[in-house]
């Protein structure tokens, strides 16, 4: 079955009716809306109940309209063209069990770390090996934080094999590498228009010296700037097995969320990573055992 994405234009006001939202999204015609209103009046039903009874809408349509009424942005899939990768399950399947787990992680992070008044807005996602799902987790956490109403920035600091531009279907001509090398500034940060409050900074062109770029003073200056601008900043990093980038970033941000993958991550390596970060003064605020691997890709060329 082929699917396309139907999106309402603009951010609907909370007082807009379900019918108006669904007509804007293309899920309902004015003629069908009239039929629903007639049945609603005749039988004393709610609009959604009448629409489902007539077979004109599904429960998923009603959930979508309600989410728009309450400013809970997510994407509907009703065709074959998507504005973002379907790996962003928090954007496409917000009521699924997997996304409930992401929201549980979000709640724990809100309790254990994020606090703007204490300047605790930045969290580094770390792991030992490739394929553990760090990028998948970082992206979906950023989505659920933005759905909470937090002004959220996702930074792709994997300047070796970046993924976030693929997940959000962005160009990667500018990004963290060009910001740290002084060749771009805030224009490299991209607002994700389909998800209110979410911004992404891609990794940018792959540099020959990622570790050296991260060692520069302007990385600290950049972190000061994003702390002043965003409520939540999530940083995706490369595996520790291929470089010390993640450890350096975690030390600079002060906090990390450790990711492991079922039947892949070696326990000793994971424990060594966590202990090493703690010895360096990093607050390891939690760990996630991930059973969703990242998609395999061809090795990126420098």
Short mmCIF file of C-alpha atoms in Angstrom, two decimals:
data_model
loop_
_atom_site.label_atom_id
_atom_site.label_comp_id
_atom_site.label_asym_id
_atom_site.label_seq_id
_atom_site.Cartn_x
_atom_site.Cartn_y
_atom_site.Cartn_z
CA UNK A 1 0.00 0.00 0.00
CA UNK A 2 1.41 3.37 -0.98
CA UNK A 3 1.23 6.30 1.40
CA UNK A 4 1.66 10.08 1.16
CA UNK A 5 1.99 12.71 3.83
CA UNK A 6 -0.85 15.13 4.39
CA UNK A 7 0.05 18.13 6.50
CA UNK A 8 -1.98 21.06 7.74
CA UNK A 9 -0.45 24.39 6.76
CA UNK A 10 0.68 26.50 9.65
CA UNK A 11 0.17 25.86 13.36
CA UNK A 12 -3.55 25.46 14.05
CA UNK A 13 -5.06 27.46 16.88
CA UNK A 14 -6.30 25.45 19.83
CA UNK A 15 -9.89 26.60 19.24
CA UNK A 16 -10.11 25.30 15.67
CA UNK A 17 -12.60 22.50 15.13
CA UNK A 18 -11.60 18.94 14.28
CA UNK A 19 -13.45 19.29 10.97
CA UNK A 20 -11.52 22.43 9.97
CA UNK A 21 -8.19 20.81 10.82
CA UNK A 22 -8.98 17.69 8.79
CA UNK A 23 -10.25 19.68 5.82
CA UNK A 24 -7.01 21.70 5.82
CA UNK A 25 -5.03 18.45 5.89
CA UNK A 26 -6.95 17.06 2.91
CA UNK A 27 -8.47 14.18 4.88
CA UNK A 28 -12.00 15.55 4.60
CA UNK A 29 -13.97 17.37 1.89
CA UNK A 30 -16.46 20.14 2.69
CA UNK A 31 -19.26 17.89 1.39
CA UNK A 32 -18.25 15.09 3.75
CA UNK A 33 -18.05 17.56 6.62
CA UNK A 34 -21.65 18.55 5.93
CA UNK A 35 -22.75 14.90 6.07
CA UNK A 36 -20.96 14.46 9.38
CA UNK A 37 -22.50 17.60 10.86
CA UNK A 38 -25.97 16.45 9.83
CA UNK A 39 -25.58 13.04 11.48
CA UNK A 40 -23.98 14.69 14.51
CA UNK A 41 -27.06 16.90 14.95
CA UNK A 42 -29.57 14.11 14.28
CA UNK A 43 -28.08 11.59 16.71
CA UNK A 44 -26.40 13.86 19.27
CA UNK A 45 -22.93 12.50 18.54
CA UNK A 46 -19.53 14.07 18.75
CA UNK A 47 -18.06 15.13 15.41
CA UNK A 48 -15.45 12.35 15.47
CA UNK A 49 -17.98 9.69 16.44
CA UNK A 50 -20.28 10.70 13.59
CA UNK A 51 -17.40 10.72 11.10
CA UNK A 52 -16.24 7.24 12.08
CA UNK A 53 -19.82 5.94 12.00
CA UNK A 54 -20.19 7.18 8.43
CA UNK A 55 -16.85 5.59 7.50
CA UNK A 56 -15.42 8.95 6.42
CA UNK A 57 -12.64 9.11 9.01
CA UNK A 58 -10.63 6.67 11.09
CA UNK A 59 -9.63 6.81 14.74
CA UNK A 60 -6.14 7.75 13.55
CA UNK A 61 -7.61 10.78 11.76
CA UNK A 62 -9.35 11.87 14.94
CA UNK A 63 -6.16 11.43 16.99
CA UNK A 64 -4.30 13.57 14.46
CA UNK A 65 -6.87 16.37 14.68
CA UNK A 66 -6.89 16.28 18.48
CA UNK A 67 -3.09 16.47 18.53
CA UNK A 68 -3.27 19.58 16.37
CA UNK A 69 -5.86 21.16 18.65
CA UNK A 70 -3.56 20.67 21.62
CA UNK A 71 -0.38 21.74 19.75
CA UNK A 72 1.10 18.23 19.79
CA UNK A 73 2.78 18.11 16.39
CA UNK A 74 3.29 14.86 14.54
CA UNK A 75 3.14 13.69 10.93
CA UNK A 76 0.37 11.73 9.25
CA UNK A 77 1.30 9.12 6.65
CA UNK A 78 -1.37 8.80 3.98
CA UNK A 79 0.80 8.49 0.85
CA UNK A 80 4.31 7.69 -0.48
CA UNK A 81 6.08 11.04 -0.04
CA UNK A 82 7.41 11.86 3.42
CA UNK A 83 9.01 15.10 4.64
CA UNK A 84 11.24 13.18 7.11
CA UNK A 85 12.65 9.66 7.37
CA UNK A 86 10.28 7.01 8.71
CA UNK A 87 12.97 6.19 11.29
CA UNK A 88 11.61 9.19 13.19
CA UNK A 89 8.97 7.09 14.90
CA UNK A 90 8.17 9.83 17.41
CA UNK A 91 7.03 11.99 14.49
CA UNK A 92 5.00 9.31 12.70
CA UNK A 93 3.84 6.94 15.45
CA UNK A 94 3.44 9.13 18.57
CA UNK A 95 0.92 6.79 20.23
CA UNK A 96 2.93 3.58 19.78
CA UNK A 97 4.51 1.56 22.61
CA UNK A 98 8.00 2.42 21.37
CA UNK A 99 7.33 6.12 21.60
CA UNK A 100 5.84 5.67 25.08
CA UNK A 101 9.25 4.27 26.04
CA UNK A 102 10.90 7.36 24.56
CA UNK A 103 8.60 9.58 26.59
CA UNK A 104 9.55 7.61 29.71
CA UNK A 105 13.22 8.32 28.94
CA UNK A 106 12.33 11.98 28.39
CA UNK A 107 10.62 12.14 31.80
CA UNK A 108 13.65 10.64 33.52
CA UNK A 109 15.97 13.11 31.79
CA UNK A 110 13.76 16.02 32.83
CA UNK A 111 13.96 14.84 36.42
CA UNK A 112 17.64 13.91 36.44
CA UNK A 113 19.30 16.54 34.26
CA UNK A 114 17.57 19.19 32.19
CA UNK A 115 17.12 22.45 34.12
CA UNK A 116 17.57 25.76 32.33
CA UNK A 117 17.87 27.73 35.56
CA UNK A 118 20.91 25.59 36.46
CA UNK A 119 22.37 25.88 32.93
CA UNK A 120 21.81 22.15 32.39
CA UNK A 121 20.42 22.16 28.86
CA UNK A 122 22.96 20.06 26.95
CA UNK A 123 23.17 16.26 26.86
CA UNK A 124 25.61 14.10 24.90
CA UNK A 125 24.50 10.70 23.55
CA UNK A 126 27.41 8.26 23.79
CA UNK A 127 28.10 4.61 22.94
CA UNK A 128 31.00 2.25 22.44
CA UNK A 129 30.41 0.80 18.97
CA UNK A 130 28.85 1.62 15.61
CA UNK A 131 25.32 0.44 14.96
CA UNK A 132 24.03 0.78 18.53
CA UNK A 133 21.32 3.24 17.51
CA UNK A 134 22.70 6.49 18.96
CA UNK A 135 21.55 8.61 16.03
CA UNK A 136 18.10 6.99 16.02
CA UNK A 137 17.72 7.63 19.75
CA UNK A 138 19.08 11.18 19.62
CA UNK A 139 16.74 12.15 16.77
CA UNK A 140 13.63 10.67 18.34
CA UNK A 141 14.43 12.14 21.76
CA UNK A 142 14.74 15.54 20.12
CA UNK A 143 11.30 15.06 18.55
CA UNK A 144 9.62 14.11 21.84
CA UNK A 145 11.23 17.03 23.66
CA UNK A 146 9.95 19.42 21.00
CA UNK A 147 6.48 17.85 21.34
CA UNK A 148 6.65 18.74 25.03
CA UNK A 149 6.93 22.38 24.00
CA UNK A 150 10.66 22.68 24.65
CA UNK A 151 12.71 24.69 22.18
CA UNK A 152 15.00 21.84 21.12
CA UNK A 153 18.25 21.70 19.15
CA UNK A 154 19.68 18.44 17.82
CA UNK A 155 23.39 18.66 16.96
CA UNK A 156 25.07 16.05 14.79
CA UNK A 157 28.61 16.00 16.19
CA UNK A 158 29.49 12.81 14.35
CA UNK A 159 31.85 14.43 11.87
CA UNK A 160 33.06 11.02 10.74
CA UNK A 161 29.88 9.22 9.61
CA UNK A 162 27.00 11.69 10.13
CA UNK A 163 23.38 10.57 9.97
CA UNK A 164 21.06 13.33 11.14
CA UNK A 165 20.90 15.05 7.74
CA UNK A 166 19.65 11.73 6.32
CA UNK A 167 16.98 11.31 8.99
CA UNK A 168 15.66 14.85 8.53
CA UNK A 169 16.25 14.87 4.74
CA UNK A 170 18.55 17.90 4.89
CA UNK A 171 21.48 19.01 2.82
CA UNK A 172 24.81 18.71 4.59
CA UNK A 173 26.72 21.54 2.94
CA UNK A 174 27.00 23.50 6.18
CA UNK A 175 26.86 22.31 9.76
CA UNK A 176 28.93 21.84 12.90
CA UNK A 177 32.19 21.46 10.96
CA UNK A 178 31.71 24.79 9.17
CA UNK A 179 30.61 26.50 12.40
CA UNK A 180 33.70 25.32 14.29
CA UNK A 181 35.99 26.25 11.39
CA UNK A 182 34.47 29.75 11.32
CA UNK A 183 32.92 29.40 7.86
CA UNK A 184 29.27 29.69 9.01
CA UNK A 185 27.23 30.77 12.00
CA UNK A 186 23.59 30.46 13.07
CA UNK A 187 22.40 30.06 9.48
CA UNK A 188 23.68 26.46 9.66
CA UNK A 189 20.97 25.64 12.23
CA UNK A 190 17.84 24.49 10.41
CA UNK A 191 14.31 24.82 11.73
CA UNK A 192 12.21 21.70 11.11
CA UNK A 193 9.00 23.35 9.96
CA UNK A 194 6.89 20.19 10.23
CA UNK A 195 7.66 19.86 13.95
CA UNK A 196 7.25 23.07 15.92
CA UNK A 197 10.13 23.95 18.22
CA UNK A 198 12.65 21.54 16.69
CA UNK A 199 15.95 22.67 15.14
CA UNK A 200 18.79 20.58 13.69
CA UNK A 201 22.45 21.40 13.15
CA UNK A 202 23.85 18.82 10.69
CA UNK A 203 27.44 17.70 10.94
CA UNK A 204 28.43 19.55 7.78
CA UNK A 205 31.14 18.44 5.33
CA UNK A 206 33.36 15.72 6.82
CA UNK A 207 36.61 17.41 7.94
CA UNK A 208 40.03 15.74 8.06
CA UNK A 209 40.47 16.83 11.71
CA UNK A 210 37.21 16.35 13.68
CA UNK A 211 38.93 15.89 17.05
CA UNK A 212 41.00 19.03 16.58
CA UNK A 213 37.91 21.05 15.64
CA UNK A 214 36.19 19.94 18.83
CA UNK A 215 39.27 20.95 20.86
CA UNK A 216 39.02 24.57 19.79
CA UNK A 217 37.82 27.31 22.11
CA UNK A 218 35.00 28.23 19.72
CA UNK A 219 33.27 24.92 20.55
CA UNK A 220 32.92 26.12 24.15
CA UNK A 221 31.71 29.49 22.88
CA UNK A 222 29.18 27.75 20.66
CA UNK A 223 27.86 25.72 23.63
CA UNK A 224 27.42 28.94 25.63
CA UNK A 225 25.44 30.38 22.73
CA UNK A 226 23.09 27.40 22.33
CA UNK A 227 22.51 27.20 26.10
CA UNK A 228 21.25 30.78 25.94
CA UNK A 229 19.03 30.05 22.94
CA UNK A 230 17.49 26.61 23.53
CA UNK A 231 15.75 24.76 26.35
CA UNK A 232 17.13 21.36 25.34
CA UNK A 233 20.23 20.54 23.30
CA UNK A 234 20.92 16.91 22.34
CA UNK A 235 24.27 15.99 20.77
CA UNK A 236 24.75 12.89 18.62
CA UNK A 237 28.32 11.54 18.60
CA UNK A 238 30.42 8.87 16.88
CA UNK A 239 31.22 5.58 18.61
CA UNK A 240 34.12 5.65 21.06
CA UNK A 241 35.57 2.69 19.16
CA UNK A 242 36.45 4.98 16.23
CA UNK A 243 37.67 8.07 18.11
CA UNK A 244 37.65 10.09 21.32
CA UNK A 245 35.21 12.68 19.95
CA UNK A 246 32.30 11.56 22.15
CA UNK A 247 34.36 11.60 25.34
CA UNK A 248 35.68 15.07 24.57
CA UNK A 249 32.19 16.39 23.85
CA UNK A 250 30.75 14.79 27.00
CA UNK A 251 33.44 16.43 29.13
CA UNK A 252 32.65 19.82 27.59
CA UNK A 253 28.88 19.43 28.04
CA UNK A 254 29.09 17.86 31.49
CA UNK A 255 26.47 15.15 30.96
CA UNK A 256 25.94 12.00 28.93
CA UNK A 257 23.31 9.39 28.20
CA UNK A 258 24.96 6.01 27.52
CA UNK A 259 23.49 3.77 24.82
CA UNK A 260 23.96 0.03 24.44
CA UNK A 261 22.39 -2.40 21.99
CA UNK A 262 21.00 -5.81 22.86
CA UNK A 263 23.29 -8.70 21.81
CA UNK A 264 25.89 -6.33 20.36
CA UNK A 265 27.46 -4.04 22.96
CA UNK A 266 30.19 -5.67 25.01
CA UNK A 267 29.51 -5.28 28.71
CA UNK A 268 33.14 -4.67 29.64
CA UNK A 269 33.55 -1.98 27.00
CA UNK A 270 30.32 -0.29 28.09
CA UNK A 271 31.31 -0.33 31.77
CA UNK A 272 34.76 1.01 30.93
CA UNK A 273 33.19 3.85 28.92
CA UNK A 274 30.85 4.84 31.74
CA UNK A 275 33.56 4.64 34.38
CA UNK A 276 35.96 6.62 32.21
CA UNK A 277 33.40 9.39 31.69
CA UNK A 278 32.61 9.54 35.40
CA UNK A 279 36.32 9.71 36.24
CA UNK A 280 36.55 12.69 33.86
CA UNK A 281 33.81 14.50 35.78
CA UNK A 282 30.94 13.73 33.40
CA UNK A 283 27.51 13.14 34.92
CA UNK A 284 26.25 9.92 33.30
CA UNK A 285 22.56 10.61 33.89
CA UNK A 286 21.32 7.24 32.65
CA UNK A 287 21.62 4.45 30.13
CA UNK A 288 19.38 3.10 27.40
CA UNK A 289 19.36 -0.52 26.21
CA UNK A 290 18.38 -0.14 22.59
CA UNK A 291 16.91 -2.92 20.46
CA UNK A 292 16.55 -0.69 17.37
CA UNK A 293 19.80 -0.82 15.36
CA UNK A 294 20.83 1.95 13.03
CA UNK A 295 20.45 1.16 9.36
CA UNK A 296 23.60 -0.15 7.72
CA UNK A 297 25.28 2.25 5.32
CA UNK A 298 28.26 2.25 3.08
CA UNK A 299 31.35 3.67 4.77
CA UNK A 300 31.59 7.40 4.27
CA UNK A 301 34.53 8.73 2.33
CA UNK A 302 36.59 11.56 3.88
#
